[in-house]
mmCIF file of C-alpha atoms in Angstrom:
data_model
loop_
_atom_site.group_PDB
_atom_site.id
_atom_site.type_symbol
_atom_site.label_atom_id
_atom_site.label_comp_id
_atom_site.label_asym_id
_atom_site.label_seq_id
_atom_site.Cartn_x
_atom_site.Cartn_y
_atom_site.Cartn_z
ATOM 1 C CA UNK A 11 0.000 0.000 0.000
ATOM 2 C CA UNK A 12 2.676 2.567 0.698
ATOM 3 C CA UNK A 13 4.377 1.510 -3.093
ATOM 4 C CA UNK A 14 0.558 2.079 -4.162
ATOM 5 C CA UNK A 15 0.054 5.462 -2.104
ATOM 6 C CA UNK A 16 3.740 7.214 -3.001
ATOM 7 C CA UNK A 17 3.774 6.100 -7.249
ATOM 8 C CA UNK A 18 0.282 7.058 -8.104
ATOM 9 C CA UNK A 19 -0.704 7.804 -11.674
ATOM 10 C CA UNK A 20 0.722 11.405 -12.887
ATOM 11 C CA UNK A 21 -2.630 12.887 -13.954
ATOM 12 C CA UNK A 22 -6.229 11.799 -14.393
ATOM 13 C CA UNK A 23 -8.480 13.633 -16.741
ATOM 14 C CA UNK A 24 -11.461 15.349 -15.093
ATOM 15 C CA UNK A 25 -13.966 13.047 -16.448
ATOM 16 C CA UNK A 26 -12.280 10.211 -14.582
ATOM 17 C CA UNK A 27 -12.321 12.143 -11.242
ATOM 18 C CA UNK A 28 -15.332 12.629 -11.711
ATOM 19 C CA UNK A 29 -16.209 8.894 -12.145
ATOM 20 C CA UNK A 30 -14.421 8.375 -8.995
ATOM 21 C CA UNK A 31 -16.030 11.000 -6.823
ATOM 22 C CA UNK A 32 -19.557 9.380 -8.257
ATOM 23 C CA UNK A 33 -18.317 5.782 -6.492
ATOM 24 C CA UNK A 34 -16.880 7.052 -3.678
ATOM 25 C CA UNK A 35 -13.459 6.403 -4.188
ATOM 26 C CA UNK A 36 -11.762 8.673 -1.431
ATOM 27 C CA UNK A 37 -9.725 11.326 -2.625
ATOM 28 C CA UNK A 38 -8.005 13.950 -1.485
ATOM 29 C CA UNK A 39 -8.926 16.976 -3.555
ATOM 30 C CA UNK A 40 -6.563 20.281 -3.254
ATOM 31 C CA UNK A 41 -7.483 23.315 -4.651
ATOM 32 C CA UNK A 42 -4.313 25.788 -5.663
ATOM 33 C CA UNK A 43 -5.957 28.672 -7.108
ATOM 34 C CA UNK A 44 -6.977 32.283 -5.498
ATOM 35 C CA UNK A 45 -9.718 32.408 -3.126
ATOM 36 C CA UNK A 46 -11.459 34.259 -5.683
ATOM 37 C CA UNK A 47 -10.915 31.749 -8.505
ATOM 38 C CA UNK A 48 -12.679 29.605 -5.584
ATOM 39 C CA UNK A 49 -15.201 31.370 -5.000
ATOM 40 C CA UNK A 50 -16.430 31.533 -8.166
ATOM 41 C CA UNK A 51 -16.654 28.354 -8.785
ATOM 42 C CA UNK A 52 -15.044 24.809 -7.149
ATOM 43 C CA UNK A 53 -15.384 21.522 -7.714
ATOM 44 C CA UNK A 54 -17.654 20.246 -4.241
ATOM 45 C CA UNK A 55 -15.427 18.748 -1.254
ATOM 46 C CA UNK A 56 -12.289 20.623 -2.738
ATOM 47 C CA UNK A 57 -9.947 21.790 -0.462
ATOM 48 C CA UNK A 58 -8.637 25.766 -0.945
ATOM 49 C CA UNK A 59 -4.865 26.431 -0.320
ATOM 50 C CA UNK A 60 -3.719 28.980 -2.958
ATOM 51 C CA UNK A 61 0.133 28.130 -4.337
ATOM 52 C CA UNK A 62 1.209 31.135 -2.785
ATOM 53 C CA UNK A 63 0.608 30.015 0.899
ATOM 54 C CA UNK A 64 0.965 26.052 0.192
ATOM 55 C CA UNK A 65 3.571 24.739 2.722
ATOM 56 C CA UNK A 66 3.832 20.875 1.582
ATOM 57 C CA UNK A 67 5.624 20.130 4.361
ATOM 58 C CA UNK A 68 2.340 21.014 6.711
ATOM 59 C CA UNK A 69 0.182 20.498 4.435
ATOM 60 C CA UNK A 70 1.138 16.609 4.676
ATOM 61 C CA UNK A 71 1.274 16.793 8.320
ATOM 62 C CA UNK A 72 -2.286 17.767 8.322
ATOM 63 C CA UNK A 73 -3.946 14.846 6.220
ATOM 64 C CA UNK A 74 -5.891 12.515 7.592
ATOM 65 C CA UNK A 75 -5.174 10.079 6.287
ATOM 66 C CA UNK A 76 -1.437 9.363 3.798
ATOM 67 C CA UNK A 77 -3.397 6.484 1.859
ATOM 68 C CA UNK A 78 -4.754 9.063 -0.315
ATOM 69 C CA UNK A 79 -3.127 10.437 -3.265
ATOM 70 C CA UNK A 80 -3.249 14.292 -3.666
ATOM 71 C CA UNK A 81 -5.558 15.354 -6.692
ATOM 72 C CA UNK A 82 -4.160 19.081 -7.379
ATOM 73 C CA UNK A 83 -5.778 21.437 -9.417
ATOM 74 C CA UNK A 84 -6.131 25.113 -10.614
ATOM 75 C CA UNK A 85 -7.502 27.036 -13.259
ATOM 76 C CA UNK A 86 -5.604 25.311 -16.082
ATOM 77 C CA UNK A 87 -2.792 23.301 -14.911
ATOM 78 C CA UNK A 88 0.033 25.630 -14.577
ATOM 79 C CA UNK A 89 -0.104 26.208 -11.010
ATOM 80 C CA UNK A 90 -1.247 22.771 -10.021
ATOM 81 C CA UNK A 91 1.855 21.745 -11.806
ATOM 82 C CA UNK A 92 3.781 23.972 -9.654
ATOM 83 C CA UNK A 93 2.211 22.731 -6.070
ATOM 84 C CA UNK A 94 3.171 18.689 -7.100
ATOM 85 C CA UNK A 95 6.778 19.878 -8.065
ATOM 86 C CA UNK A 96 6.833 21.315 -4.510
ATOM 87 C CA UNK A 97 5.789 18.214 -3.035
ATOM 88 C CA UNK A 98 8.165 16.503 -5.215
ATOM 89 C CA UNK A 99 10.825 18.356 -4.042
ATOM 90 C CA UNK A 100 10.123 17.288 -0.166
ATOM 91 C CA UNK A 101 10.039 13.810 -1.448
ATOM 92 C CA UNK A 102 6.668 13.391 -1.749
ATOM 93 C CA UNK A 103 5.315 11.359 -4.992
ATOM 94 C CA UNK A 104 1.933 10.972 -4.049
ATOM 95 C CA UNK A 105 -0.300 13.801 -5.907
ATOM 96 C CA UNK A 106 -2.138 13.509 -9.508
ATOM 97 C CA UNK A 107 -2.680 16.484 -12.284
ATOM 98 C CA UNK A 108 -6.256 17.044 -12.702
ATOM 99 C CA UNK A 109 -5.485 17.444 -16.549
ATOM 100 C CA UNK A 110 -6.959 21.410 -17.638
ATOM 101 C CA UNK A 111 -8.115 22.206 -14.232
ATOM 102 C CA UNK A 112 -10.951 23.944 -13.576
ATOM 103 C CA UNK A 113 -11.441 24.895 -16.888
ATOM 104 C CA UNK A 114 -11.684 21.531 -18.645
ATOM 105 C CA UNK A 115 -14.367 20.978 -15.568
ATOM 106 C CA UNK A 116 -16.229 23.778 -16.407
ATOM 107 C CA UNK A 117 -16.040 22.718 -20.126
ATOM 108 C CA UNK A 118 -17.179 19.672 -19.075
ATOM 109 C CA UNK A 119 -20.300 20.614 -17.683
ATOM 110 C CA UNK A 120 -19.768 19.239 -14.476
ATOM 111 C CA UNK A 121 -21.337 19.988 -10.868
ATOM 112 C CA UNK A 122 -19.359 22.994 -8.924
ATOM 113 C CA UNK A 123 -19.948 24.941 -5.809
ATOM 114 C CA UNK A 124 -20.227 28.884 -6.711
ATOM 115 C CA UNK A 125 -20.403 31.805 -3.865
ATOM 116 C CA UNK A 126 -21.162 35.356 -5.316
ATOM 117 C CA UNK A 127 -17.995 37.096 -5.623
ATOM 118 C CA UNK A 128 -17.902 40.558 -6.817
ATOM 119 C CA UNK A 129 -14.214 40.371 -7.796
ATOM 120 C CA UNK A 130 -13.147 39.927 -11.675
ATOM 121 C CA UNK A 131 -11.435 36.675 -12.180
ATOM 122 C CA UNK A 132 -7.768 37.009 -11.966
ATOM 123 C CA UNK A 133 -6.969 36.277 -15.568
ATOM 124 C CA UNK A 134 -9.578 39.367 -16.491
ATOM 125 C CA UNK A 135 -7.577 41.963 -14.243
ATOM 126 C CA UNK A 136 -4.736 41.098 -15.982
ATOM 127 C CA UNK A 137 -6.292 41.780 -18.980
ATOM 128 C CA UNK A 138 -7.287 44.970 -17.918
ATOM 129 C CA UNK A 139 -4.120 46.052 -16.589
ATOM 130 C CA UNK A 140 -2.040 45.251 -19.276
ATOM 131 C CA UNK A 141 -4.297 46.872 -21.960
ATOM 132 C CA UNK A 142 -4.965 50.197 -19.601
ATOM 133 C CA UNK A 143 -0.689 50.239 -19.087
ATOM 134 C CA UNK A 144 -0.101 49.634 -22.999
ATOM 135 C CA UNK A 145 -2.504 51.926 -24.311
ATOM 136 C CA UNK A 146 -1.506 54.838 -22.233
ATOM 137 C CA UNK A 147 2.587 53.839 -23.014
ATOM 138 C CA UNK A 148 1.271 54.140 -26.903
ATOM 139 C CA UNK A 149 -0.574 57.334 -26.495
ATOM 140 C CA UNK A 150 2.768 58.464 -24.330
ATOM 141 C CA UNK A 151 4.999 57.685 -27.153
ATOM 142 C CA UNK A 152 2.794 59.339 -29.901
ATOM 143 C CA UNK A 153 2.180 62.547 -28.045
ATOM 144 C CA UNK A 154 4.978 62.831 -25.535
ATOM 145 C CA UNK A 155 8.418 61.320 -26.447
ATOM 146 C CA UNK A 156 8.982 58.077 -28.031
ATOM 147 C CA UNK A 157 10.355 56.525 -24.971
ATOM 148 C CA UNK A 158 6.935 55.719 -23.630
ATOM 149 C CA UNK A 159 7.065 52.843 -26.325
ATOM 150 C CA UNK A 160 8.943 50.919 -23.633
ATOM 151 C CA UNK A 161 5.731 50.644 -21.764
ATOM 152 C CA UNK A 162 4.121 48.312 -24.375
ATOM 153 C CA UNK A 163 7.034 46.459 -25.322
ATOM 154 C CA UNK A 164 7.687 45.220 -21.995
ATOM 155 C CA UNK A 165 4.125 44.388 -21.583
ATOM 156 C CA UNK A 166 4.198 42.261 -24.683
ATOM 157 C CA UNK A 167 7.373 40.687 -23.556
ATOM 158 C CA UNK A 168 5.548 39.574 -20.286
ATOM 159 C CA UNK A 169 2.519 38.396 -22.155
ATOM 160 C CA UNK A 170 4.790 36.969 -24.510
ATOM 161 C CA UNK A 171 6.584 34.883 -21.479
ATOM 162 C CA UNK A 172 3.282 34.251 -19.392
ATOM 163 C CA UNK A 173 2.433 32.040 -22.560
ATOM 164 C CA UNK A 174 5.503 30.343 -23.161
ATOM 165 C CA UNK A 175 5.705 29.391 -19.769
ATOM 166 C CA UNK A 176 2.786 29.353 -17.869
ATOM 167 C CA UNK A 177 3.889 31.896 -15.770
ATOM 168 C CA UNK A 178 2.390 35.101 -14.974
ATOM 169 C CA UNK A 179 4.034 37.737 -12.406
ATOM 170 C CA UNK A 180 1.332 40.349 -13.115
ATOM 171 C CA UNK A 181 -0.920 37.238 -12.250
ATOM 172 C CA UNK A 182 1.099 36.097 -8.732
ATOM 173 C CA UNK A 183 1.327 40.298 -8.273
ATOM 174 C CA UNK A 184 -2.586 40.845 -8.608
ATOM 175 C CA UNK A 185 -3.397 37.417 -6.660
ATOM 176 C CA UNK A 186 -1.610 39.239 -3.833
ATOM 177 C CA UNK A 187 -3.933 42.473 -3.705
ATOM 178 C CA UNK A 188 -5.818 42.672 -0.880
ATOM 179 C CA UNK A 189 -9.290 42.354 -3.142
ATOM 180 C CA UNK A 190 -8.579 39.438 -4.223
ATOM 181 C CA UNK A 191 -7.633 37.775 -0.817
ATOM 182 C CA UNK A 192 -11.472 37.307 0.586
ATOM 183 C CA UNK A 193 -13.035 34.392 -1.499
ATOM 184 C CA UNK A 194 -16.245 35.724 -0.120
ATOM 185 C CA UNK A 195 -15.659 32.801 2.654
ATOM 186 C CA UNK A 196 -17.707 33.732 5.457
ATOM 187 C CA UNK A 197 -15.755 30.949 7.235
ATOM 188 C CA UNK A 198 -12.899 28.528 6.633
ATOM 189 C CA UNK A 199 -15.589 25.972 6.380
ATOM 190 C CA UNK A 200 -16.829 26.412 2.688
ATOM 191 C CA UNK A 201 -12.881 26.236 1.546
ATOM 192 C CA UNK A 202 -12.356 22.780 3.586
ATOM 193 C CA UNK A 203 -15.736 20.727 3.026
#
């Protein structure tokens, strides 16, 4: 069982968990992405800890149970991806992808838990920022001095990186803002059930 428990599959597609939920198969479900990305919608029973406050270390001392593999998940995959090289990296083997995340769930028309939230989603502000930030570096560099072109070209560059790698700092920056820190959670219960 402990073989069994520490070489689990890599990743399971979310029609499978899904199978497995409906037969009861236990599994430890852990959530990675903002509260807000909770909030708005999560698959029922998930567990929240966002990536940037994931301590693997605790987090394993907390389970109930180590027979369980870890199903991680986020938005897309990126993150989740992320939290099991963490674990990895404290020698632990025992989590499984939830291939595309929350999206492919969504996409998939399966059951979630939603809370109102009156926060854009995380990828939106992003969007807005970086559009807001270029046009104004564009309308700088027309009218003002041709400098301002920086503006958008780093923007671009960062865009340009975020989808190469997966990786967004503007992302990690905003997930940090204070608005985007209450899931609308009126208690730690809804983010542990």
């Amino acid at each position: 069982s402990i073989m069994k428990t520490m070489q689990p599959e890599n990743s399971v597609s979310v029609s499978e968990l899904r199978r497995r939920l409906d037969v009861g198969q236990p599994i430890e479900l852990l959530d990675v992405r903002t509260p807000v990305e909770f909030a708005a919608a999560h698959i029922p029973g998930a567990r929240l800890v966002p990536l940037d406050q994931l301590n693997c270390a605790d987090f394993l001392k907390q389970r109930d149970t180590n027979d369980t593999p870890i199903h991680v998940l986020c938005q897309s995959g990126a993150r989740a991806r992320r939290a099991i090289e963490n674990f990895r990296r404290i020698g632990f083997n025992g989590c499984v992808l939830v291939e595309g995340g929350m999206d492919a769930w969504l996409d998939a028309g399966l059951t979630v838990n939603r809370r109102e939230s009156k926060v854009l989603p995380l990828m939106r502000q992003v969007q807005i920022v970086v559009g807001f930030l270029s046009a104004t570096g564009a309308l700088l560099a027309l009218l003002v001095n041709p400098l301002f072109a920086l503006i958008p070209l780093v923007l671009g560059s960062g865009l340009l990186f975020a989808g190469l790698t997966g990786f967004c700092g503007l992302a990690v920056l905003l997930a940090k803002m204070p608005w985007n820190q209450s899931g609308g959670c009126a208690s730690s219960s809804c983010c542990t059930n």
